[in-house]
């Protein structure tokens, strides 16, 4: 009797070395749908257990739902902005990526782009091939002694820093998660982004594409650069405002740029960057290592049940899942909340957890914590975890504490017997709010009228309050409020709330 093989669909072209790893396993049936229509891909996902994408396919909720039997989605690369991780998690699909495969190659590419733009190598090459010999037009500039501004100093950014120092460059870093100790280890100057930009001779980007980084280098920030500066983006399309960049180059307000990624790929024939002067436009395929890494991870998950490369689920036994999933969900939400109330680079993170049979001593092996520890270690953050005794009132209890900028902030929450999540504490204030949807955190002087004024300004802006929990400290005469809102407040409304005389702090976060 022939054994039914596990179907795995390739939505985008995968490097041959990766395909070979998958095809060599007789239990897997690999189907290549790269270059096919979205409708064909959705049809192919029916009954498939695995899906591998690169950046060309949007694995959104609709596409994921078409794969009712999906167990794994693999991304041949680092970023996950083209995968709806929340939708995958809700459907019980593990999401895997290849975080280490292209670290060195991407760092080398970024530095190659930097050198090409600084020395104007592509333009000089074209000029000579056209029969010209204008040596003065392409003298370029040396890197030694110049200042390099690095935006984002994770794995790739750190590799770029090492190469820049080898070239004798002075390096500055803008990274809100980098500590002063980590900056000292790398021998870089840690600055706020807008303090760094006017000082840099060259700027290179190494951040993921998120809500916070989309349009990070907009017209205003590009305008803060020296007219002699060069901007390099080998990270993700969408981080740089392409129209503003093209305009700055055309008007001579920026000496040059080098770009390997774009908002939409391939680059349109009439895109303004195609005609921009002093711009190096490149494409780069460093997919061999990431293809091998994701192929091995997907094969391990589908064949061996090893989910150690997953970023959204623990490698648990089925009987543990009911305990693990809500607690990990709560831990992630608490981490987001503590990030809102914390200012400055994080130096130390501690997690305490407990409950009835909770995690069975295996929390250290969960992928989410493995990824978090890796990111923390890269930034010099000290992480500690503590298991506490059983908690009678909750299925699980999690406390997250962060030390940053000389201050310590703590949030805690619990998983109720019915699986509902509750936010129970913000610093020393005891609250009781569901950590879901849009949350607003307000600290204020404990004086009459503040609650009413906050509510009035939210109401005037058309933002409805779903839940309101207010606590005051009689000793300090200060208070804290946590509000669950039906709509997410915009920047103008937040500034309006901060303008209330008795308000000390306003922070907001969307948790779903």
CSV table of C-alpha atoms in Angstrom, one decimal:
chain,number,residue,atom,x,y,z
A,1,UNK,CA,0.0,0.0,0.0
A,2,UNK,CA,1.4,3.4,-1.1
A,3,UNK,CA,1.9,5.8,1.8
A,4,UNK,CA,0.2,9.2,1.4
A,5,UNK,CA,2.9,11.9,1.2
A,6,UNK,CA,2.7,15.3,3.0
A,7,UNK,CA,2.0,18.0,0.4
A,8,UNK,CA,4.2,21.1,0.5
A,9,UNK,CA,3.5,24.1,-1.8
A,10,UNK,CA,6.2,26.5,-2.9
A,11,UNK,CA,4.5,29.9,-3.7
A,12,UNK,CA,7.7,31.6,-4.8
A,13,UNK,CA,10.9,30.2,-6.4
A,14,UNK,CA,13.2,28.6,-3.8
A,15,UNK,CA,16.9,28.1,-4.4
A,16,UNK,CA,17.8,24.6,-5.8
A,17,UNK,CA,19.7,23.6,-2.6
A,18,UNK,CA,16.6,24.2,-0.6
A,19,UNK,CA,14.3,22.3,-3.0
A,20,UNK,CA,16.8,19.4,-2.9
A,21,UNK,CA,16.5,19.1,0.8
A,22,UNK,CA,12.8,18.9,0.7
A,23,UNK,CA,12.5,16.6,-2.4
A,24,UNK,CA,15.0,14.1,-0.9
A,25,UNK,CA,12.5,13.2,1.8
A,26,UNK,CA,10.2,10.5,0.5
A,27,UNK,CA,7.4,11.5,2.9
A,28,UNK,CA,7.1,15.0,1.3
A,29,UNK,CA,5.4,15.9,-2.0
A,30,UNK,CA,6.9,19.2,-3.1
A,31,UNK,CA,4.8,21.2,-5.6
A,32,UNK,CA,6.2,24.4,-7.2
A,33,UNK,CA,3.6,27.0,-7.8
A,34,UNK,CA,6.0,29.9,-8.3
A,35,UNK,CA,4.8,32.3,-11.0
A,36,UNK,CA,1.3,30.9,-10.9
A,37,UNK,CA,-1.8,33.0,-10.3
A,38,UNK,CA,-3.2,33.7,-6.8
A,39,UNK,CA,-6.3,31.7,-7.6
A,40,UNK,CA,-4.2,28.7,-8.6
A,41,UNK,CA,-2.2,29.0,-5.4
A,42,UNK,CA,-5.3,29.1,-3.3
A,43,UNK,CA,-6.6,26.0,-5.0
A,44,UNK,CA,-3.3,24.2,-4.5
A,45,UNK,CA,-3.4,24.9,-0.8
A,46,UNK,CA,-6.5,22.8,-0.3
A,47,UNK,CA,-5.2,19.7,1.5
A,48,UNK,CA,-1.6,21.0,1.7
A,49,UNK,CA,0.3,20.8,5.0
A,50,UNK,CA,3.0,23.3,4.3
A,51,UNK,CA,3.6,26.6,2.4
A,52,UNK,CA,6.9,28.3,1.7
A,53,UNK,CA,7.0,31.9,0.5
A,54,UNK,CA,9.6,34.6,-0.2
A,55,UNK,CA,8.7,38.2,-0.5
A,56,UNK,CA,6.6,37.9,-3.7
A,57,UNK,CA,3.5,36.2,-2.1
A,58,UNK,CA,1.2,37.9,0.4
A,59,UNK,CA,0.3,35.1,2.9
A,60,UNK,CA,-2.7,37.1,4.2
A,61,UNK,CA,-5.7,35.8,6.1
A,62,UNK,CA,-7.5,34.9,2.9
A,63,UNK,CA,-4.7,32.8,1.5
A,64,UNK,CA,-4.0,31.1,4.9
A,65,UNK,CA,-7.7,30.2,5.2
A,66,UNK,CA,-7.6,28.5,1.8
A,67,UNK,CA,-5.1,26.0,3.4
A,68,UNK,CA,-7.5,24.4,5.9
A,69,UNK,CA,-4.9,21.6,6.5
A,70,UNK,CA,-1.9,23.9,6.8
A,71,UNK,CA,0.5,23.1,9.6
A,72,UNK,CA,3.5,25.3,8.6
A,73,UNK,CA,4.2,28.5,6.7
A,74,UNK,CA,7.9,29.1,6.1
A,75,UNK,CA,9.4,32.4,5.0
A,76,UNK,CA,12.7,32.1,3.1
A,77,UNK,CA,14.1,35.3,4.7
A,78,UNK,CA,14.0,37.3,7.9
A,79,UNK,CA,11.1,39.7,7.6
A,80,UNK,CA,7.5,38.5,8.2
A,81,UNK,CA,5.6,41.6,6.9
A,82,UNK,CA,4.1,39.6,4.1
A,83,UNK,CA,2.7,36.9,6.4
A,84,UNK,CA,-0.4,37.5,8.6
A,85,UNK,CA,1.1,35.9,11.7
A,86,UNK,CA,-2.0,36.5,13.8
A,87,UNK,CA,-4.2,34.8,11.2
A,88,UNK,CA,-1.8,31.8,11.1
A,89,UNK,CA,-1.7,31.5,14.8
A,90,UNK,CA,-5.5,31.6,15.1
A,91,UNK,CA,-5.6,28.8,12.5
A,92,UNK,CA,-3.1,26.8,14.5
A,93,UNK,CA,-0.4,27.2,11.8
A,94,UNK,CA,3.3,27.5,12.8
A,95,UNK,CA,5.2,30.4,11.2
A,96,UNK,CA,8.9,29.8,10.5
A,97,UNK,CA,11.5,32.1,9.1
A,98,UNK,CA,15.3,32.0,8.3
A,99,UNK,CA,16.7,34.7,10.6
A,100,UNK,CA,20.4,33.8,10.2
A,101,UNK,CA,20.8,32.6,6.6
A,102,UNK,CA,21.5,35.9,4.9
A,103,UNK,CA,23.0,38.0,7.7
A,104,UNK,CA,26.6,38.2,6.3
A,105,UNK,CA,25.6,38.4,2.6
A,106,UNK,CA,23.1,41.3,3.3
A,107,UNK,CA,25.7,43.1,5.4
A,108,UNK,CA,28.2,42.7,2.6
A,109,UNK,CA,25.7,43.9,0.1
A,110,UNK,CA,24.9,47.0,2.1
A,111,UNK,CA,28.6,47.8,2.3
A,112,UNK,CA,29.0,47.1,-1.4
A,113,UNK,CA,26.2,49.6,-2.1
A,114,UNK,CA,27.8,52.1,0.2
A,115,UNK,CA,31.1,51.8,-1.7
A,116,UNK,CA,29.5,51.9,-5.1
A,117,UNK,CA,27.6,55.1,-4.2
A,118,UNK,CA,30.6,56.7,-2.5
A,119,UNK,CA,32.9,56.0,-5.4
A,120,UNK,CA,30.2,56.3,-8.1
A,121,UNK,CA,31.4,53.0,-9.6
A,122,UNK,CA,28.3,52.2,-11.7
A,123,UNK,CA,28.2,55.7,-13.3
A,124,UNK,CA,31.9,55.5,-14.0
A,125,UNK,CA,31.5,52.1,-15.6
A,126,UNK,CA,28.7,53.3,-17.9
A,127,UNK,CA,30.7,56.4,-18.9
A,128,UNK,CA,33.8,54.4,-19.9
A,129,UNK,CA,31.7,51.8,-21.8
A,130,UNK,CA,30.1,54.8,-23.7
A,131,UNK,CA,33.5,55.8,-24.9
A,132,UNK,CA,34.0,58.7,-22.4
A,133,UNK,CA,37.0,59.3,-20.2
A,134,UNK,CA,36.0,62.0,-17.7
A,135,UNK,CA,38.0,61.0,-14.7
A,136,UNK,CA,37.3,64.3,-12.7
A,137,UNK,CA,33.5,63.6,-12.8
A,138,UNK,CA,33.9,60.3,-10.8
A,139,UNK,CA,36.5,61.0,-8.2
A,140,UNK,CA,34.1,59.9,-5.4
A,141,UNK,CA,34.9,60.1,-1.7
A,142,UNK,CA,36.8,57.9,0.7
A,143,UNK,CA,35.2,56.3,3.7
A,144,UNK,CA,38.1,56.5,6.1
A,145,UNK,CA,37.5,59.2,8.7
A,146,UNK,CA,33.9,59.7,7.7
A,147,UNK,CA,30.8,59.2,9.9
A,148,UNK,CA,28.5,56.3,9.3
A,149,UNK,CA,25.0,56.4,10.8
A,150,UNK,CA,23.5,52.9,11.3
A,151,UNK,CA,19.7,52.8,11.9
A,152,UNK,CA,19.1,49.4,13.6
A,153,UNK,CA,21.9,47.4,15.1
A,154,UNK,CA,20.7,43.9,15.2
A,155,UNK,CA,22.5,41.0,13.5
A,156,UNK,CA,23.0,42.7,10.1
A,157,UNK,CA,23.6,46.1,11.5
A,158,UNK,CA,26.3,44.8,13.8
A,159,UNK,CA,28.0,43.1,10.8
A,160,UNK,CA,27.9,46.4,8.9
A,161,UNK,CA,29.4,48.2,11.9
A,162,UNK,CA,32.4,45.7,12.0
A,163,UNK,CA,33.1,46.4,8.3
A,164,UNK,CA,32.8,50.1,8.7
A,165,UNK,CA,35.3,50.2,11.6
A,166,UNK,CA,37.7,48.1,9.5
A,167,UNK,CA,37.5,51.0,6.9
A,168,UNK,CA,38.4,53.5,9.6
A,169,UNK,CA,34.9,55.1,9.8
A,170,UNK,CA,33.4,56.7,12.9
A,171,UNK,CA,30.1,54.9,13.6
A,172,UNK,CA,26.9,56.2,15.2
A,173,UNK,CA,23.9,54.1,15.9
A,174,UNK,CA,20.2,55.0,16.3
A,175,UNK,CA,18.5,52.0,17.9
A,176,UNK,CA,16.0,52.4,20.8
A,177,UNK,CA,16.7,48.9,22.0
A,178,UNK,CA,20.5,49.1,22.2
A,179,UNK,CA,22.0,49.6,25.6
A,180,UNK,CA,25.0,51.8,26.4
A,181,UNK,CA,26.9,48.6,27.3
A,182,UNK,CA,26.2,47.1,23.9
A,183,UNK,CA,27.2,50.4,22.2
A,184,UNK,CA,30.5,50.3,24.1
A,185,UNK,CA,31.1,46.7,23.0
A,186,UNK,CA,30.7,47.8,19.4
A,187,UNK,CA,32.7,51.0,19.9
A,188,UNK,CA,29.8,53.1,18.5
A,189,UNK,CA,28.1,56.3,19.6
A,190,UNK,CA,24.5,55.8,20.6
A,191,UNK,CA,22.2,58.6,19.5
A,192,UNK,CA,18.6,59.5,18.9
A,193,UNK,CA,17.7,59.2,15.2
A,194,UNK,CA,17.2,62.9,14.6
A,195,UNK,CA,20.4,63.8,16.5
A,196,UNK,CA,22.3,61.4,14.3
A,197,UNK,CA,21.0,62.3,10.9
A,198,UNK,CA,22.5,65.8,10.5
A,199,UNK,CA,25.9,64.5,11.7
A,200,UNK,CA,26.3,61.5,9.4
A,201,UNK,CA,28.2,61.4,6.1
A,202,UNK,CA,26.6,58.1,5.2
A,203,UNK,CA,23.4,56.5,6.6
A,204,UNK,CA,22.5,52.8,6.2
A,205,UNK,CA,19.2,51.2,7.2
A,206,UNK,CA,18.8,47.8,9.0
A,207,UNK,CA,15.4,47.7,10.5
A,208,UNK,CA,12.3,45.5,9.7
A,209,UNK,CA,9.3,47.0,8.0
A,210,UNK,CA,6.7,47.6,10.7
A,211,UNK,CA,4.1,50.2,11.5
A,212,UNK,CA,6.7,52.2,13.3
A,213,UNK,CA,9.4,52.0,10.6
A,214,UNK,CA,7.1,52.4,7.5
A,215,UNK,CA,8.1,55.8,6.0
A,216,UNK,CA,10.8,56.2,8.7
A,217,UNK,CA,13.0,58.1,6.2
A,218,UNK,CA,10.4,60.5,5.0
A,219,UNK,CA,10.9,63.9,3.3
A,220,UNK,CA,11.5,65.7,6.7
A,221,UNK,CA,14.2,63.2,7.8
A,222,UNK,CA,15.8,63.1,4.4
A,223,UNK,CA,15.9,66.9,4.6
A,224,UNK,CA,17.9,66.6,7.8
A,225,UNK,CA,20.8,64.9,6.1
A,226,UNK,CA,23.8,66.8,4.8
A,227,UNK,CA,23.7,67.7,1.1
A,228,UNK,CA,26.9,65.7,0.8
A,229,UNK,CA,25.4,62.6,2.5
A,230,UNK,CA,24.7,59.3,1.0
A,231,UNK,CA,21.7,57.1,2.0
A,232,UNK,CA,21.7,53.3,1.7
A,233,UNK,CA,18.7,51.0,2.0
A,234,UNK,CA,19.3,47.2,1.7
A,235,UNK,CA,16.7,46.4,4.4
A,236,UNK,CA,13.1,46.5,3.3
A,237,UNK,CA,11.0,48.6,0.8
A,238,UNK,CA,8.7,51.0,2.4
A,239,UNK,CA,11.1,52.3,5.0
A,240,UNK,CA,12.3,55.1,2.7
A,241,UNK,CA,9.8,57.5,1.1
A,242,UNK,CA,10.9,56.8,-2.5
A,243,UNK,CA,9.3,60.0,-4.0
A,244,UNK,CA,11.0,62.2,-1.4
A,245,UNK,CA,14.3,60.4,-2.1
A,246,UNK,CA,14.0,60.9,-5.8
A,247,UNK,CA,13.1,64.6,-5.3
A,248,UNK,CA,16.1,65.2,-3.0
A,249,UNK,CA,18.5,63.6,-5.5
A,250,UNK,CA,17.0,65.6,-8.4
A,251,UNK,CA,17.3,68.9,-6.6
A,252,UNK,CA,20.8,68.2,-5.3
A,253,UNK,CA,19.8,68.2,-1.7
A,254,UNK,CA,21.4,64.7,-1.3
A,255,UNK,CA,24.7,63.7,-2.8
A,256,UNK,CA,23.7,60.1,-3.5
A,257,UNK,CA,21.8,57.0,-2.6
A,258,UNK,CA,21.9,53.2,-3.1
A,259,UNK,CA,18.8,51.1,-3.0
A,260,UNK,CA,18.3,47.4,-3.2
A,261,UNK,CA,14.6,47.1,-2.1
A,262,UNK,CA,11.5,49.0,-3.1
A,263,UNK,CA,7.8,49.5,-2.1
A,264,UNK,CA,6.8,47.4,-5.1
A,265,UNK,CA,9.0,45.0,-6.9
A,266,UNK,CA,10.0,44.8,-9.7
A,267,UNK,CA,10.5,48.6,-10.0
A,268,UNK,CA,8.0,50.2,-12.4
A,269,UNK,CA,9.3,51.4,-15.7
A,270,UNK,CA,8.1,55.0,-15.0
A,271,UNK,CA,9.2,55.0,-11.3
A,272,UNK,CA,10.9,58.4,-10.4
A,273,UNK,CA,13.9,56.6,-9.0
A,274,UNK,CA,14.9,55.3,-12.4
A,275,UNK,CA,15.7,58.9,-13.6
A,276,UNK,CA,17.2,60.1,-10.3
A,277,UNK,CA,20.9,61.2,-10.5
A,278,UNK,CA,23.6,59.7,-8.3
A,279,UNK,CA,21.6,56.7,-7.5
A,280,UNK,CA,22.7,53.1,-7.4
A,281,UNK,CA,19.8,50.8,-8.1
A,282,UNK,CA,20.5,47.1,-7.6
A,283,UNK,CA,18.8,43.7,-7.2
A,284,UNK,CA,20.3,41.0,-5.1
A,285,UNK,CA,19.5,37.4,-4.6
A,286,UNK,CA,21.2,35.9,-1.5
A,287,UNK,CA,18.7,33.1,-1.3
A,288,UNK,CA,20.9,30.0,-1.1
A,289,UNK,CA,21.6,30.0,2.6
A,290,UNK,CA,18.0,31.1,3.6
A,291,UNK,CA,16.6,28.4,1.3
A,292,UNK,CA,18.7,25.8,3.0
A,293,UNK,CA,17.7,27.2,6.5
A,294,UNK,CA,14.0,27.3,5.8
A,295,UNK,CA,13.9,24.0,4.0
A,296,UNK,CA,15.5,22.3,7.0
A,297,UNK,CA,13.2,24.0,9.4
A,298,UNK,CA,10.0,23.2,7.4
A,299,UNK,CA,11.1,19.6,6.9
A,300,UNK,CA,11.8,19.2,10.6
A,301,UNK,CA,8.4,20.5,11.5
A,302,UNK,CA,6.4,18.5,9.0
A,303,UNK,CA,8.3,15.2,9.3
A,304,UNK,CA,9.8,15.2,12.8
A,305,UNK,CA,7.3,17.4,14.6
A,306,UNK,CA,10.2,19.8,15.6
A,307,UNK,CA,8.8,23.3,15.8
A,308,UNK,CA,11.9,24.8,17.4
A,309,UNK,CA,12.2,27.3,14.5
A,310,UNK,CA,8.6,28.6,14.9
A,311,UNK,CA,8.1,32.1,16.1
A,312,UNK,CA,4.5,31.8,17.1
A,313,UNK,CA,4.0,28.6,19.0
A,314,UNK,CA,5.8,26.4,21.5
A,315,UNK,CA,7.0,22.8,20.8
A,316,UNK,CA,4.4,21.4,23.1
A,317,UNK,CA,2.7,18.1,23.4
A,318,UNK,CA,-1.0,18.2,22.6
A,319,UNK,CA,-2.0,17.9,26.3
A,320,UNK,CA,0.0,21.0,27.1
A,321,UNK,CA,-1.4,23.2,24.4
A,322,UNK,CA,-4.5,24.4,26.4
A,323,UNK,CA,-2.1,25.7,29.1
A,324,UNK,CA,0.6,27.1,26.9
A,325,UNK,CA,-1.2,29.1,24.3
A,326,UNK,CA,-3.1,31.5,26.5
A,327,UNK,CA,-0.1,32.0,28.8
A,328,UNK,CA,2.2,32.8,25.8
A,329,UNK,CA,-0.4,35.1,24.4
A,330,UNK,CA,-0.6,36.9,27.8
A,331,UNK,CA,3.2,37.1,28.0
A,332,UNK,CA,3.4,38.7,24.6
A,333,UNK,CA,0.7,41.2,25.4
A,334,UNK,CA,2.4,42.1,28.7
A,335,UNK,CA,5.6,42.7,26.9
A,336,UNK,CA,3.9,45.1,24.5
A,337,UNK,CA,2.3,47.0,27.4
A,338,UNK,CA,5.6,47.3,29.4
A,339,UNK,CA,7.3,48.6,26.2
A,340,UNK,CA,4.7,51.4,26.1
A,341,UNK,CA,5.4,52.6,29.7
A,342,UNK,CA,9.2,52.2,29.3
A,343,UNK,CA,11.5,54.9,28.0
A,344,UNK,CA,15.1,54.4,26.9
A,345,UNK,CA,17.2,51.4,26.1
A,346,UNK,CA,16.3,48.3,27.9
A,347,UNK,CA,19.1,47.0,30.2
A,348,UNK,CA,17.4,44.1,32.0
A,349,UNK,CA,14.2,42.0,31.5
A,350,UNK,CA,12.8,39.6,34.0
A,351,UNK,CA,9.9,37.2,33.7
A,352,UNK,CA,8.1,35.4,36.5
A,353,UNK,CA,5.5,32.8,35.7
A,354,UNK,CA,3.4,30.3,37.6
A,355,UNK,CA,0.1,28.3,37.6
A,356,UNK,CA,-1.5,24.9,37.9
A,357,UNK,CA,0.8,22.5,36.0
A,358,UNK,CA,1.9,25.5,34.0
A,359,UNK,CA,4.5,24.8,31.3
A,360,UNK,CA,5.8,21.7,33.1
A,361,UNK,CA,9.2,23.3,33.4
A,362,UNK,CA,9.7,23.6,29.6
A,363,UNK,CA,9.2,27.4,29.1
A,364,UNK,CA,12.9,27.8,28.1
A,365,UNK,CA,12.4,25.7,25.0
A,366,UNK,CA,9.6,27.6,23.5
A,367,UNK,CA,10.4,29.4,20.2
A,368,UNK,CA,9.0,32.7,21.2
A,369,UNK,CA,11.4,32.9,24.2
A,370,UNK,CA,14.3,31.6,22.1
A,371,UNK,CA,13.8,34.4,19.6
A,372,UNK,CA,13.4,37.0,22.4
A,373,UNK,CA,16.6,35.8,24.1
A,374,UNK,CA,18.5,36.0,20.9
A,375,UNK,CA,17.4,39.6,20.2
A,376,UNK,CA,18.1,40.6,23.8
A,377,UNK,CA,21.6,39.0,23.7
A,378,UNK,CA,22.4,41.0,20.6
A,379,UNK,CA,21.6,44.2,22.4
A,380,UNK,CA,23.3,43.4,25.7
A,381,UNK,CA,20.0,43.0,27.6
A,382,UNK,CA,20.1,40.8,30.8
A,383,UNK,CA,17.2,38.4,30.9
A,384,UNK,CA,16.1,36.4,33.9
A,385,UNK,CA,13.2,34.0,34.3
A,386,UNK,CA,11.6,32.7,37.5
A,387,UNK,CA,9.1,29.9,38.1
A,388,UNK,CA,6.8,30.6,41.1
A,389,UNK,CA,4.4,28.3,42.9
A,390,UNK,CA,1.0,27.3,41.8
A,391,UNK,CA,-1.6,30.1,41.7
A,392,UNK,CA,-5.1,29.1,42.9
A,393,UNK,CA,-7.1,31.8,41.2
A,394,UNK,CA,-5.6,31.6,37.8
A,395,UNK,CA,-4.5,29.0,35.2
A,396,UNK,CA,-1.4,31.0,34.7
A,397,UNK,CA,0.2,34.2,36.1
A,398,UNK,CA,2.9,36.1,34.3
A,399,UNK,CA,4.9,39.2,35.5
A,400,UNK,CA,7.2,41.1,33.1
A,401,UNK,CA,9.7,43.6,34.6
A,402,UNK,CA,12.0,45.9,32.7
A,403,UNK,CA,14.9,48.1,33.8
A,404,UNK,CA,15.5,51.0,31.5
A,405,UNK,CA,17.0,54.4,31.9
A,406,UNK,CA,17.6,53.9,35.6
A,407,UNK,CA,13.9,53.1,36.2
A,408,UNK,CA,12.1,49.8,36.6
A,409,UNK,CA,8.6,49.1,35.2
A,410,UNK,CA,6.5,46.1,35.9
A,411,UNK,CA,3.3,44.7,34.5
A,412,UNK,CA,1.5,41.5,35.4
A,413,UNK,CA,-1.5,39.5,34.3
A,414,UNK,CA,-3.3,36.3,34.7
A,415,UNK,CA,-5.2,33.6,32.7
A,416,UNK,CA,-8.6,33.0,34.2
A,417,UNK,CA,-10.0,29.4,34.4
A,418,UNK,CA,-12.1,30.1,31.3
A,419,UNK,CA,-9.0,31.2,29.4
A,420,UNK,CA,-9.8,34.9,29.5
A,421,UNK,CA,-6.7,37.2,29.9
A,422,UNK,CA,-6.6,40.0,32.5
A,423,UNK,CA,-4.1,42.8,33.0
A,424,UNK,CA,-3.7,43.0,36.8
A,425,UNK,CA,-0.9,45.4,37.5
A,426,UNK,CA,1.0,48.4,36.0
A,427,UNK,CA,3.9,49.3,38.1
A,428,UNK,CA,2.5,49.5,41.7
A,429,UNK,CA,-1.0,50.2,40.5
A,430,UNK,CA,-3.4,47.2,40.7
A,431,UNK,CA,-5.8,47.2,37.8
A,432,UNK,CA,-8.2,44.7,36.2
A,433,UNK,CA,-8.6,45.2,32.5
A,434,UNK,CA,-8.7,42.8,29.5
A,435,UNK,CA,-5.4,43.2,27.6
A,436,UNK,CA,-7.1,43.3,24.2
A,437,UNK,CA,-7.9,45.8,21.5
A,438,UNK,CA,-6.9,49.5,21.9
A,439,UNK,CA,-5.5,50.4,25.3
A,440,UNK,CA,-4.7,53.9,26.6
A,441,UNK,CA,-2.5,54.3,29.7
A,442,UNK,CA,-2.7,57.7,31.5
A,443,UNK,CA,-0.7,58.8,34.5
A,444,UNK,CA,-1.8,62.0,36.2
A,445,UNK,CA,-1.8,64.1,39.3
A,446,UNK,CA,-4.6,63.0,41.6
A,447,UNK,CA,-6.6,66.2,41.2
A,448,UNK,CA,-10.3,66.8,40.5
A,449,UNK,CA,-11.6,66.9,36.9
A,450,UNK,CA,-8.8,64.9,35.2
A,451,UNK,CA,-11.0,61.8,34.5
A,452,UNK,CA,-13.8,63.9,33.2
A,453,UNK,CA,-11.5,65.9,31.0
A,454,UNK,CA,-9.9,62.8,29.5
A,455,UNK,CA,-13.3,61.3,28.8
A,456,UNK,CA,-14.6,64.6,27.3
A,457,UNK,CA,-11.7,64.9,24.9
A,458,UNK,CA,-12.0,61.3,23.8
A,459,UNK,CA,-15.7,61.7,23.3
A,460,UNK,CA,-15.2,64.9,21.3
A,461,UNK,CA,-12.8,63.0,19.0
A,462,UNK,CA,-15.4,60.3,18.5
A,463,UNK,CA,-13.5,57.6,20.5
A,464,UNK,CA,-15.7,55.5,22.7
A,465,UNK,CA,-14.5,54.1,26.0
A,466,UNK,CA,-15.3,50.4,26.4
A,467,UNK,CA,-13.6,49.9,29.8
A,468,UNK,CA,-12.1,52.3,32.3
A,469,UNK,CA,-10.0,51.4,35.4
A,470,UNK,CA,-8.6,54.2,37.5
A,471,UNK,CA,-6.4,53.8,40.6
A,472,UNK,CA,-4.8,56.4,42.8
A,473,UNK,CA,-1.8,56.5,45.2
A,474,UNK,CA,-2.7,58.4,48.3
A,475,UNK,CA,0.9,58.8,49.3
A,476,UNK,CA,2.3,60.3,46.1
A,477,UNK,CA,-1.1,61.9,45.1
A,478,UNK,CA,-0.7,60.5,41.7
A,479,UNK,CA,-3.1,58.2,39.7
A,480,UNK,CA,-3.1,55.8,36.8
A,481,UNK,CA,-5.9,54.9,34.4
A,482,UNK,CA,-6.1,52.1,31.9
A,483,UNK,CA,-8.8,52.6,29.3
A,484,UNK,CA,-10.0,50.1,26.7
A,485,UNK,CA,-11.1,52.0,23.6
A,486,UNK,CA,-13.3,51.0,20.6
A,487,UNK,CA,-11.1,53.0,18.3
A,488,UNK,CA,-7.4,53.7,18.2
A,489,UNK,CA,-6.6,57.3,19.0
A,490,UNK,CA,-4.5,59.2,16.4
A,491,UNK,CA,-1.4,61.3,17.2
A,492,UNK,CA,-3.3,64.6,17.4
A,493,UNK,CA,-5.7,63.2,20.0
A,494,UNK,CA,-2.8,61.8,22.0
A,495,UNK,CA,-1.1,65.2,22.0
A,496,UNK,CA,-4.4,66.8,23.0
A,497,UNK,CA,-4.6,64.4,26.0
A,498,UNK,CA,-1.0,65.1,27.0
A,499,UNK,CA,-1.9,68.8,27.0
A,500,UNK,CA,-4.2,68.4,30.0
A,501,UNK,CA,-2.3,70.2,32.8
A,502,UNK,CA,-2.5,67.4,35.4
A,503,UNK,CA,-1.5,64.6,33.0
A,504,UNK,CA,2.0,63.3,33.4
A,505,UNK,CA,2.1,60.6,30.7
A,506,UNK,CA,-0.1,59.2,27.9
A,507,UNK,CA,0.7,56.0,26.1
A,508,UNK,CA,-1.4,53.8,23.7
A,509,UNK,CA,-1.1,50.4,22.2
A,510,UNK,CA,-3.1,48.1,20.0
A,511,UNK,CA,-3.0,44.5,21.1
A,512,UNK,CA,-5.1,42.8,18.5
